[in-house]
Short mmCIF file of C-alpha atoms in Angstrom, two decimals:
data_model
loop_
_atom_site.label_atom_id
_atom_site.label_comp_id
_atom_site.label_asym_id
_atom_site.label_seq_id
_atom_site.Cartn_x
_atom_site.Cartn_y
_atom_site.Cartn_z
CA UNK A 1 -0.91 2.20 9.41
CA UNK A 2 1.92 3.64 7.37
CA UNK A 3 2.76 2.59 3.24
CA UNK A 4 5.33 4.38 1.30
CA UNK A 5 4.01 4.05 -2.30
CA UNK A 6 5.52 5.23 -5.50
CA UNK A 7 3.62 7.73 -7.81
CA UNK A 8 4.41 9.19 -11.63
CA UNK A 9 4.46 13.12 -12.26
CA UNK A 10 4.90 14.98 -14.84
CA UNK A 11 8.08 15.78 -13.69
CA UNK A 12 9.03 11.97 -12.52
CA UNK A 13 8.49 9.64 -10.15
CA UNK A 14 7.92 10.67 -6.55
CA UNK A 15 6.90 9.03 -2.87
CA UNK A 16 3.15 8.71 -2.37
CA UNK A 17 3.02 8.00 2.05
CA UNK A 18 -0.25 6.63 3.00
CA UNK A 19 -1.46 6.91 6.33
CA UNK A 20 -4.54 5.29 8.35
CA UNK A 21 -5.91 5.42 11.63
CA UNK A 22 -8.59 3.77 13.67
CA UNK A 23 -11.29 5.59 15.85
CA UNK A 24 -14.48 4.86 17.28
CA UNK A 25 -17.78 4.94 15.29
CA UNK A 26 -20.16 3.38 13.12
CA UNK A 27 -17.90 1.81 10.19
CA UNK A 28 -17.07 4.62 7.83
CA UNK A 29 -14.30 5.20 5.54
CA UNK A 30 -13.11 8.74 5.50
CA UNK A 31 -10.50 9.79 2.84
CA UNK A 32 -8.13 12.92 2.53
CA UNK A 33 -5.31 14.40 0.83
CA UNK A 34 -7.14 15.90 -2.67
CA UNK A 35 -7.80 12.29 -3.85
CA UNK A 36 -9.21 11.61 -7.40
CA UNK A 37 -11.89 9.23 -7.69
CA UNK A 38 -9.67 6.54 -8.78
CA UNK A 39 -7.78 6.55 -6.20
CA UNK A 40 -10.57 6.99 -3.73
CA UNK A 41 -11.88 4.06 -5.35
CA UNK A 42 -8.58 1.97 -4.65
CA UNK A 43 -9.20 2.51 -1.01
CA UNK A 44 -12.25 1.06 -0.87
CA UNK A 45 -11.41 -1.71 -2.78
CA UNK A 46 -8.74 -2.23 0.11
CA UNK A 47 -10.95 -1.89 2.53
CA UNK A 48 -13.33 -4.43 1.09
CA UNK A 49 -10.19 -6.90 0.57
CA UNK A 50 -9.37 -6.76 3.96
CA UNK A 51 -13.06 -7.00 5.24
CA UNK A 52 -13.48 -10.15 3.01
CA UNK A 53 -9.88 -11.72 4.33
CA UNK A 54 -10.66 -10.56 7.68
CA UNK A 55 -10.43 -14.21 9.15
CA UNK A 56 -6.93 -14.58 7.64
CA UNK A 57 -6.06 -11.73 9.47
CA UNK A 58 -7.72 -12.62 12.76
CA UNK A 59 -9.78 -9.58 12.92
CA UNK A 60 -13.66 -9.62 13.55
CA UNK A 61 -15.76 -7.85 11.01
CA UNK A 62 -18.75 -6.67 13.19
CA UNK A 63 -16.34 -5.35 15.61
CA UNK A 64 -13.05 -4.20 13.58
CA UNK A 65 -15.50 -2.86 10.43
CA UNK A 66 -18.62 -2.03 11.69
CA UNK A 67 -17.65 -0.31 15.15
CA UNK A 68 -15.11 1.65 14.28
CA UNK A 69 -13.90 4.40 11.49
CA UNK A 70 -10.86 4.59 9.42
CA UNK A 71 -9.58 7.65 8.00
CA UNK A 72 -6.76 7.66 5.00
CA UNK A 73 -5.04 10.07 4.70
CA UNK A 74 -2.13 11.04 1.96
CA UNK A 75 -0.49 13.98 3.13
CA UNK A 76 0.57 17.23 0.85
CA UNK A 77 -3.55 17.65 0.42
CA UNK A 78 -2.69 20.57 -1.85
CA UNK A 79 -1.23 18.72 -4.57
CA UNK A 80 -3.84 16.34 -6.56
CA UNK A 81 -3.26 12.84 -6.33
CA UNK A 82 -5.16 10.07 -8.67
CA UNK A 83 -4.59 6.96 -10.34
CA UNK A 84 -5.01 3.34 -9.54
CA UNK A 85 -0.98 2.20 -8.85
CA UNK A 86 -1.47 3.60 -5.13
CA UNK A 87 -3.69 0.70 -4.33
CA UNK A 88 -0.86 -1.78 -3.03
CA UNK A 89 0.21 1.09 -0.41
CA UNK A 90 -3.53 1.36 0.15
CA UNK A 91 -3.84 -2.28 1.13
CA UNK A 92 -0.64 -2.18 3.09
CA UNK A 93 -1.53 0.42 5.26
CA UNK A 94 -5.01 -0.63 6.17
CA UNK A 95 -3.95 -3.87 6.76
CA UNK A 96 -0.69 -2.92 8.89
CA UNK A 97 -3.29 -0.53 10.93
CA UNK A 98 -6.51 -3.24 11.53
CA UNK A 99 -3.24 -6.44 12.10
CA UNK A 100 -0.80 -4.31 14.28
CA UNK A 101 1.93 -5.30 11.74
CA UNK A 102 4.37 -2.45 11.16
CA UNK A 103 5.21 -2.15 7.49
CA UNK A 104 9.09 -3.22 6.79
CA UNK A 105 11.46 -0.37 6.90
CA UNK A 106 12.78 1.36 3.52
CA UNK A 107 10.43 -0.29 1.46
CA UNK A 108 8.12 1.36 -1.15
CA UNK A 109 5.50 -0.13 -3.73
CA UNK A 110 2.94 0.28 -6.68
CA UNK A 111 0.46 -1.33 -8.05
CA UNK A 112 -3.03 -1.47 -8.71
CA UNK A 113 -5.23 -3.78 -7.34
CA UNK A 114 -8.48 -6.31 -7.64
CA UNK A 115 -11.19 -7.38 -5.36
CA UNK A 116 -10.25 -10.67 -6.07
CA UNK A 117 -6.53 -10.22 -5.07
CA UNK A 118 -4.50 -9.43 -8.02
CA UNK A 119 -2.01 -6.81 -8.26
CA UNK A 120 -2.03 -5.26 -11.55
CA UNK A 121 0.41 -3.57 -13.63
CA UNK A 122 1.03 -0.01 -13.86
CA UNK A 123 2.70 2.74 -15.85
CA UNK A 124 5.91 4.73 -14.90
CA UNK A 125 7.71 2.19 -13.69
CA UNK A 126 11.42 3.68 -14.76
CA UNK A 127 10.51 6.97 -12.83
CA UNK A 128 8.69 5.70 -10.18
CA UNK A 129 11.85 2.99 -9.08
CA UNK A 130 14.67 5.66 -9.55
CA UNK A 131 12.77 8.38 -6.67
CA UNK A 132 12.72 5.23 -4.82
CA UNK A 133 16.38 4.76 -5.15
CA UNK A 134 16.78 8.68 -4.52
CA UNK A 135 15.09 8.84 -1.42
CA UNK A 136 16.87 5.98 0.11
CA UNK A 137 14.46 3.01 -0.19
CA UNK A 138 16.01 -0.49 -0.46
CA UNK A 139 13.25 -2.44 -1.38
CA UNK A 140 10.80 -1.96 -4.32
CA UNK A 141 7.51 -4.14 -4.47
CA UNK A 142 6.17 -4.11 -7.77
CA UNK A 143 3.62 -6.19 -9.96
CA UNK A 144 4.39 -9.16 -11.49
CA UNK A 145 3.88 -8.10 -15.08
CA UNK A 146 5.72 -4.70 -14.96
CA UNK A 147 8.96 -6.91 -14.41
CA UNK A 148 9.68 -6.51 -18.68
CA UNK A 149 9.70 -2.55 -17.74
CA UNK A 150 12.33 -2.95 -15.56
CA UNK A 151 14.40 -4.84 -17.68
CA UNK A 152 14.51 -1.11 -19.88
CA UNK A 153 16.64 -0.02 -16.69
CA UNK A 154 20.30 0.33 -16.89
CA UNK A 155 21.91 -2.04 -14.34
CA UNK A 156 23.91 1.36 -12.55
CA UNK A 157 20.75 2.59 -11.59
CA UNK A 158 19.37 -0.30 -10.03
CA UNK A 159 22.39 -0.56 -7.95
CA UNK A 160 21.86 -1.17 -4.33
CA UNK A 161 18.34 -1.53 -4.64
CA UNK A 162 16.21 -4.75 -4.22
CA UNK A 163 13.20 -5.53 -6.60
CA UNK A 164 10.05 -7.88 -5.61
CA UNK A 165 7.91 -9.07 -7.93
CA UNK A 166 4.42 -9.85 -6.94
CA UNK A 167 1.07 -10.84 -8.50
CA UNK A 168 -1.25 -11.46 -5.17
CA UNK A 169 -2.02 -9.16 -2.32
CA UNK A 170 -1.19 -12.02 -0.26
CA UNK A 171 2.25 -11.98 -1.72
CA UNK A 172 2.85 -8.89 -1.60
CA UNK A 173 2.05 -8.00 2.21
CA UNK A 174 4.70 -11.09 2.81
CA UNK A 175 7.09 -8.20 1.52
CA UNK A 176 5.78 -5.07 2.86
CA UNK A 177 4.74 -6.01 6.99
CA UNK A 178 6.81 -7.44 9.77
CA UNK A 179 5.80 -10.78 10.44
CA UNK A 180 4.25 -9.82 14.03
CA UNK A 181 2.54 -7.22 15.68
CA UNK A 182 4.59 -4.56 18.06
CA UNK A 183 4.94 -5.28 21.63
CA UNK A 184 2.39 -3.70 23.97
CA UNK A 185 4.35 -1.02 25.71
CA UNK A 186 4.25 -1.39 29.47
CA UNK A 187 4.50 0.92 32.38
CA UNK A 188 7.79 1.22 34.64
CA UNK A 189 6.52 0.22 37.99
#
């Protein structure tokens, strides 16, 4: 239920972690962390992707949905967070919570997203792929169509660091989530 996403500031790029959890309840969506409506907005529209690919997933709506609550949560609540390129993390987060599947180590990502699937492009691209390389990510997801803003980046900077390109959802949780669930843990007899 963790996604590292990438955000622009006035004073750069930074990491955006997005959190979710699972409780008992009646289906509602709780959000925190000083969201703007945008981005509020881009986790429903995650939500409502994963509802509506719920089979793919192997999850049951009227059970996974409707009996439980999810709470998202973006931690330092103090500082104001908005904008639609956080809705890839969104995505990846609710889906790595509802599937089991652990996001992939050192990776980060932006980009907005559709109800039909599409990740869209977003601004800040420069900024937003050199705090990745700063904070030690190795992998950066990013929309298909920003790829001509990377292309502004001086080969030196991008050293080290791995770029995906991706224009689906689909695609891009192929990059972002282990390919199976973790292991129940057991009890020592």
């Amino acid at each position: 239920g963790v996604a590292v996403g990438l955000a622009w500031a006035p004073a750069g790029g930074d990491m955006l972690f997005v959190e979710s959890t699972l409780m008992p309840g009646h289906g509602e969506l709780k959000r925190t962390g000083s969201l703007g409506d945008v981005m509020r907005e881009s986790v429903e529209a995650a939500r409502s992707w994963l509802r509506s690919h719920a089979d793919q997933f192997g999850l049951r709506p009227e059970v996974d949905f409707d009996q439980r609550d999810i709470h998202v949560h973006v931690p330092s609540g103090a500082v104001p967070k908005d904008g639609p390129s956080a809705g890839l993390a969104m995505v990846t987060s609710l889906a790595s919570l509802m599937t089991g599947r652990p996001g992939i180590p050192k990776v980060a990502m932006t980009g907005e997203i559709t109800l039909r699937g599409k990740v869209l492009p977003v601004g800040g691209i420069k900024e937003k792929v050199l705090a990745a390389k700063r904070a030690g990510i190795e992998r950066v997801i990013l929309p298909e169509q920003n790829r001509r803003d990377v292309e502004e980046i001086p080969n030196d900077l991008l050293a080290g660091l791995e770029l995906g390109y991706v224009g689906t959802i689909d695609d891009a949780l192929q990059h972002t989530l282990c390919d199976s669930p973790l292991p129940s843990s057991t009890v020592a007899a």
